[in-house]
Amino acid sequence: DSEVFYELAGVLWKKRECKEASAIYRIALCLSERSEKYAGAYFRACRWVKLTEEGLSMLRRRFERFGDSSGSPAITLAGALRALDQDDEVSELLEDALKRSPSDGELISYAANFFAGIRKVEKAQALVEQAKGKISEVERWRVLARIAELDSDPAESLRYWRKINELEPLAMDAHRAMVGFLHETTGSD
């Protein structure tokens, strides 16, 4: 069972037997190729033991194999590339992934957040529109709040965070954002 190998790798990792652990993480991934948890763990282990290209290669192959049926392999690969500061490649990857899985709400949301973060606001906003009906309205508002914040429109951002807070009163991200905004604008909590 892949979970057994994953746990074994974790034990080895804690014992600082990192090279051996990375090989066991690979076995767990090979047994459950569609597991993003195992894919991410394998990449992180490869990076730690200076086998980053090997880990990236595995993530790229997974995207090629499974990218038509799910956006998850693209998100995992994008996260790895972002960790390596390869935003140009992330942009290309996400464009390709969105063509391959155009109705994957999680992928659209991830891509919108990414493009907002690199100041491609119009692209991010178009993706949020594309996400209607594919992600929850609250998740759309989260992305719109981040876009507004990154686009230097804190009042608009606050408006979305308040809407989120109305529907999800325990949403800590909304509370943090609202307190941060109020602290910046009024100097108080």
mmCIF file of C-alpha atoms in Angstrom, residues 14-180:
data_model
loop_
_atom_site.group_PDB
_atom_site.id
_atom_site.type_symbol
_atom_site.label_atom_id
_atom_site.label_comp_id
_atom_site.label_asym_id
_atom_site.label_seq_id
_atom_site.Cartn_x
_atom_site.Cartn_y
_atom_site.Cartn_z
ATOM 1 C CA LYS A 14 13.024 12.091 10.567
ATOM 2 C CA LYS A 15 16.058 9.880 11.116
ATOM 3 C CA ARG A 16 17.878 12.089 8.559
ATOM 4 C CA GLU A 17 18.217 9.224 6.088
ATOM 5 C CA CYS A 18 17.063 11.607 3.390
ATOM 6 C CA LYS A 19 18.470 9.859 0.311
ATOM 7 C CA GLU A 20 16.777 6.596 1.292
ATOM 8 C CA ALA A 21 13.580 8.435 2.185
ATOM 9 C CA SER A 22 13.442 10.110 -1.239
ATOM 10 C CA ALA A 23 13.660 6.684 -2.916
ATOM 11 C CA ILE A 24 10.797 5.417 -0.737
ATOM 12 C CA TYR A 25 8.716 8.539 -1.503
ATOM 13 C CA ARG A 26 9.196 7.671 -5.170
ATOM 14 C CA ILE A 27 7.857 4.155 -4.571
ATOM 15 C CA ALA A 28 4.792 5.608 -2.815
ATOM 16 C CA LEU A 29 4.229 7.916 -5.778
ATOM 17 C CA CYS A 30 4.660 5.119 -8.316
ATOM 18 C CA LEU A 31 2.069 3.040 -6.457
ATOM 19 C CA SER A 32 -0.394 5.963 -6.417
ATOM 20 C CA GLU A 33 0.583 8.074 -9.398
ATOM 21 C CA ARG A 34 -2.403 10.396 -9.077
ATOM 22 C CA SER A 35 -1.661 11.367 -5.473
ATOM 23 C CA GLU A 36 -0.656 15.008 -5.230
ATOM 24 C CA LYS A 37 0.429 14.435 -1.624
ATOM 25 C CA TYR A 38 2.960 11.813 -2.710
ATOM 26 C CA ALA A 39 4.066 13.826 -5.739
ATOM 27 C CA GLY A 40 4.728 16.904 -3.631
ATOM 28 C CA ALA A 41 6.587 14.915 -0.983
ATOM 29 C CA TYR A 42 8.737 13.236 -3.622
ATOM 30 C CA PHE A 43 9.655 16.563 -5.223
ATOM 31 C CA ARG A 44 10.506 18.185 -1.887
ATOM 32 C CA ALA A 45 12.681 15.201 -0.960
ATOM 33 C CA CYS A 46 14.430 15.318 -4.348
ATOM 34 C CA ARG A 47 15.099 18.987 -3.906
ATOM 35 C CA TRP A 48 16.576 18.420 -0.458
ATOM 36 C CA VAL A 49 18.963 15.707 -1.690
ATOM 37 C CA LYS A 50 19.955 17.820 -4.715
ATOM 38 C CA LEU A 51 18.003 15.759 -7.263
ATOM 39 C CA THR A 52 15.713 18.630 -8.173
ATOM 40 C CA GLU A 53 15.703 17.919 -11.913
ATOM 41 C CA GLU A 54 14.758 14.296 -11.290
ATOM 42 C CA GLY A 55 11.819 15.424 -9.148
ATOM 43 C CA LEU A 56 10.736 18.015 -11.729
ATOM 44 C CA SER A 57 10.982 15.434 -14.480
ATOM 45 C CA MET A 58 8.600 13.148 -12.594
ATOM 46 C CA LEU A 59 6.145 15.999 -12.045
ATOM 47 C CA ARG A 60 6.313 16.959 -15.738
ATOM 48 C CA ARG A 61 5.622 13.356 -16.813
ATOM 49 C CA ARG A 62 2.640 13.222 -14.456
ATOM 50 C CA PHE A 63 1.259 16.419 -15.971
ATOM 51 C CA GLU A 64 1.644 15.013 -19.485
ATOM 52 C CA ARG A 65 -0.093 11.773 -18.505
ATOM 53 C CA PHE A 66 -2.916 13.103 -16.336
ATOM 54 C CA GLY A 67 -3.252 16.782 -17.277
ATOM 55 C CA ASP A 68 -6.254 16.214 -19.549
ATOM 56 C CA SER A 69 -8.355 14.671 -16.803
ATOM 57 C CA SER A 70 -7.397 16.919 -13.877
ATOM 58 C CA GLY A 71 -5.735 20.230 -13.143
ATOM 59 C CA SER A 72 -4.132 18.862 -9.977
ATOM 60 C CA PRO A 73 -0.881 17.644 -11.596
ATOM 61 C CA ALA A 74 -0.444 21.118 -13.111
ATOM 62 C CA ILE A 75 -0.976 22.759 -9.727
ATOM 63 C CA THR A 76 1.596 20.475 -8.101
ATOM 64 C CA LEU A 77 4.114 21.116 -10.891
ATOM 65 C CA ALA A 78 3.418 24.854 -10.759
ATOM 66 C CA GLY A 79 4.042 24.866 -7.018
ATOM 67 C CA ALA A 80 7.388 23.136 -7.554
ATOM 68 C CA LEU A 81 8.369 25.594 -10.283
ATOM 69 C CA ARG A 82 7.339 28.529 -8.121
ATOM 70 C CA ALA A 83 9.542 27.193 -5.317
ATOM 71 C CA LEU A 84 12.388 27.394 -7.828
ATOM 72 C CA ASP A 85 11.425 30.958 -8.895
ATOM 73 C CA GLN A 86 10.554 29.863 -12.425
ATOM 74 C CA ASP A 87 7.469 32.051 -12.879
ATOM 75 C CA ASP A 88 7.853 32.294 -16.672
ATOM 76 C CA GLU A 89 7.580 28.521 -16.946
ATOM 77 C CA VAL A 90 4.643 28.549 -14.508
ATOM 78 C CA SER A 91 2.810 30.996 -16.800
ATOM 79 C CA GLU A 92 3.309 28.735 -19.809
ATOM 80 C CA LEU A 93 2.350 25.649 -17.822
ATOM 81 C CA LEU A 94 -0.866 27.208 -16.543
ATOM 82 C CA GLU A 95 -1.842 28.435 -20.008
ATOM 83 C CA ASP A 96 -1.384 24.883 -21.313
ATOM 84 C CA ALA A 97 -3.171 23.328 -18.334
ATOM 85 C CA LEU A 98 -6.154 25.664 -18.718
ATOM 86 C CA LYS A 99 -6.510 24.546 -22.340
ATOM 87 C CA ARG A 100 -6.358 20.904 -21.295
ATOM 88 C CA SER A 101 -8.709 21.189 -18.293
ATOM 89 C CA PRO A 102 -10.822 24.282 -18.992
ATOM 90 C CA SER A 103 -13.574 23.387 -16.522
ATOM 91 C CA ASP A 104 -11.375 22.517 -13.529
ATOM 92 C CA GLY A 105 -12.394 25.099 -10.931
ATOM 93 C CA GLU A 106 -9.444 24.473 -8.635
ATOM 94 C CA LEU A 107 -7.024 24.992 -11.529
ATOM 95 C CA ILE A 108 -8.800 28.169 -12.653
ATOM 96 C CA SER A 109 -8.714 29.549 -9.099
ATOM 97 C CA TYR A 110 -5.019 28.677 -8.712
ATOM 98 C CA ALA A 111 -4.185 30.280 -12.063
ATOM 99 C CA ALA A 112 -6.165 33.430 -11.234
ATOM 100 C CA ASN A 113 -4.272 33.801 -7.954
ATOM 101 C CA PHE A 114 -0.962 33.206 -9.698
ATOM 102 C CA PHE A 115 -1.604 35.739 -12.478
ATOM 103 C CA ALA A 116 -2.837 38.310 -9.960
ATOM 104 C CA GLY A 117 0.378 37.782 -7.994
ATOM 105 C CA ILE A 118 2.549 38.550 -11.013
ATOM 106 C CA ARG A 119 0.453 41.641 -11.786
ATOM 107 C CA LYS A 120 -1.427 40.242 -14.776
ATOM 108 C CA VAL A 121 -4.654 41.584 -13.323
ATOM 109 C CA GLU A 122 -6.738 41.467 -16.505
ATOM 110 C CA LYS A 123 -5.830 37.819 -17.046
ATOM 111 C CA ALA A 124 -6.677 37.045 -13.417
ATOM 112 C CA GLN A 125 -10.038 38.813 -13.663
ATOM 113 C CA ALA A 126 -10.901 36.951 -16.875
ATOM 114 C CA LEU A 127 -10.151 33.673 -15.121
ATOM 115 C CA VAL A 128 -12.388 34.628 -12.199
ATOM 116 C CA GLU A 129 -15.203 35.214 -14.686
ATOM 117 C CA GLN A 130 -14.454 31.848 -16.288
ATOM 118 C CA ALA A 131 -14.641 30.247 -12.836
ATOM 119 C CA LYS A 132 -18.310 31.170 -12.309
ATOM 120 C CA GLY A 133 -20.205 28.006 -11.555
ATOM 121 C CA LYS A 134 -16.974 25.995 -11.273
ATOM 122 C CA ILE A 135 -15.914 27.210 -7.825
ATOM 123 C CA SER A 136 -17.951 28.495 -4.915
ATOM 124 C CA GLU A 137 -18.955 32.131 -4.849
ATOM 125 C CA VAL A 138 -16.946 32.562 -1.644
ATOM 126 C CA GLU A 139 -13.815 31.222 -3.345
ATOM 127 C CA ARG A 140 -14.411 33.639 -6.255
ATOM 128 C CA TRP A 141 -14.659 36.500 -3.759
ATOM 129 C CA ARG A 142 -11.380 35.414 -2.134
ATOM 130 C CA VAL A 143 -9.636 35.610 -5.483
ATOM 131 C CA LEU A 144 -11.293 38.946 -6.294
ATOM 132 C CA ALA A 145 -10.240 40.312 -2.886
ATOM 133 C CA ARG A 146 -6.630 39.320 -3.567
ATOM 134 C CA ILE A 147 -6.769 40.821 -7.049
ATOM 135 C CA ALA A 148 -8.124 44.103 -5.649
ATOM 136 C CA GLU A 149 -5.454 44.154 -2.954
ATOM 137 C CA LEU A 150 -2.669 43.522 -5.450
ATOM 138 C CA ASP A 151 -4.185 46.118 -7.776
ATOM 139 C CA SER A 152 -3.916 48.728 -4.991
ATOM 140 C CA ASP A 153 -7.666 48.908 -4.342
ATOM 141 C CA PRO A 154 -7.931 48.122 -0.631
ATOM 142 C CA ALA A 155 -11.516 49.390 -0.346
ATOM 143 C CA GLU A 156 -12.659 46.902 -3.005
ATOM 144 C CA SER A 157 -10.652 44.172 -1.330
ATOM 145 C CA LEU A 158 -12.287 44.964 2.010
ATOM 146 C CA ARG A 159 -15.727 44.822 0.364
ATOM 147 C CA TYR A 160 -15.082 41.233 -0.783
ATOM 148 C CA TRP A 161 -13.620 40.165 2.564
ATOM 149 C CA ARG A 162 -16.716 41.518 4.315
ATOM 150 C CA LYS A 163 -18.950 39.520 1.954
ATOM 151 C CA ILE A 164 -16.933 36.406 2.773
ATOM 152 C CA ASN A 165 -17.210 37.148 6.492
ATOM 153 C CA GLU A 166 -20.995 37.418 6.227
ATOM 154 C CA LEU A 167 -21.267 33.926 4.760
ATOM 155 C CA GLU A 168 -18.372 32.375 6.677
ATOM 156 C CA PRO A 169 -18.087 34.142 10.039
ATOM 157 C CA LEU A 170 -15.226 31.864 11.107
ATOM 158 C CA ALA A 171 -13.086 32.488 7.995
ATOM 159 C CA MET A 172 -9.835 33.536 9.623
ATOM 160 C CA ASP A 173 -8.316 34.762 6.362
ATOM 161 C CA ALA A 174 -11.194 37.242 6.047
ATOM 162 C CA HIS A 175 -10.733 38.432 9.632
ATOM 163 C CA ARG A 176 -6.975 38.890 9.151
ATOM 164 C CA ALA A 177 -7.500 40.837 5.929
ATOM 165 C CA MET A 178 -10.155 43.100 7.434
ATOM 166 C CA VAL A 179 -8.125 43.806 10.577
ATOM 167 C CA GLY A 180 -5.054 44.499 8.433
#
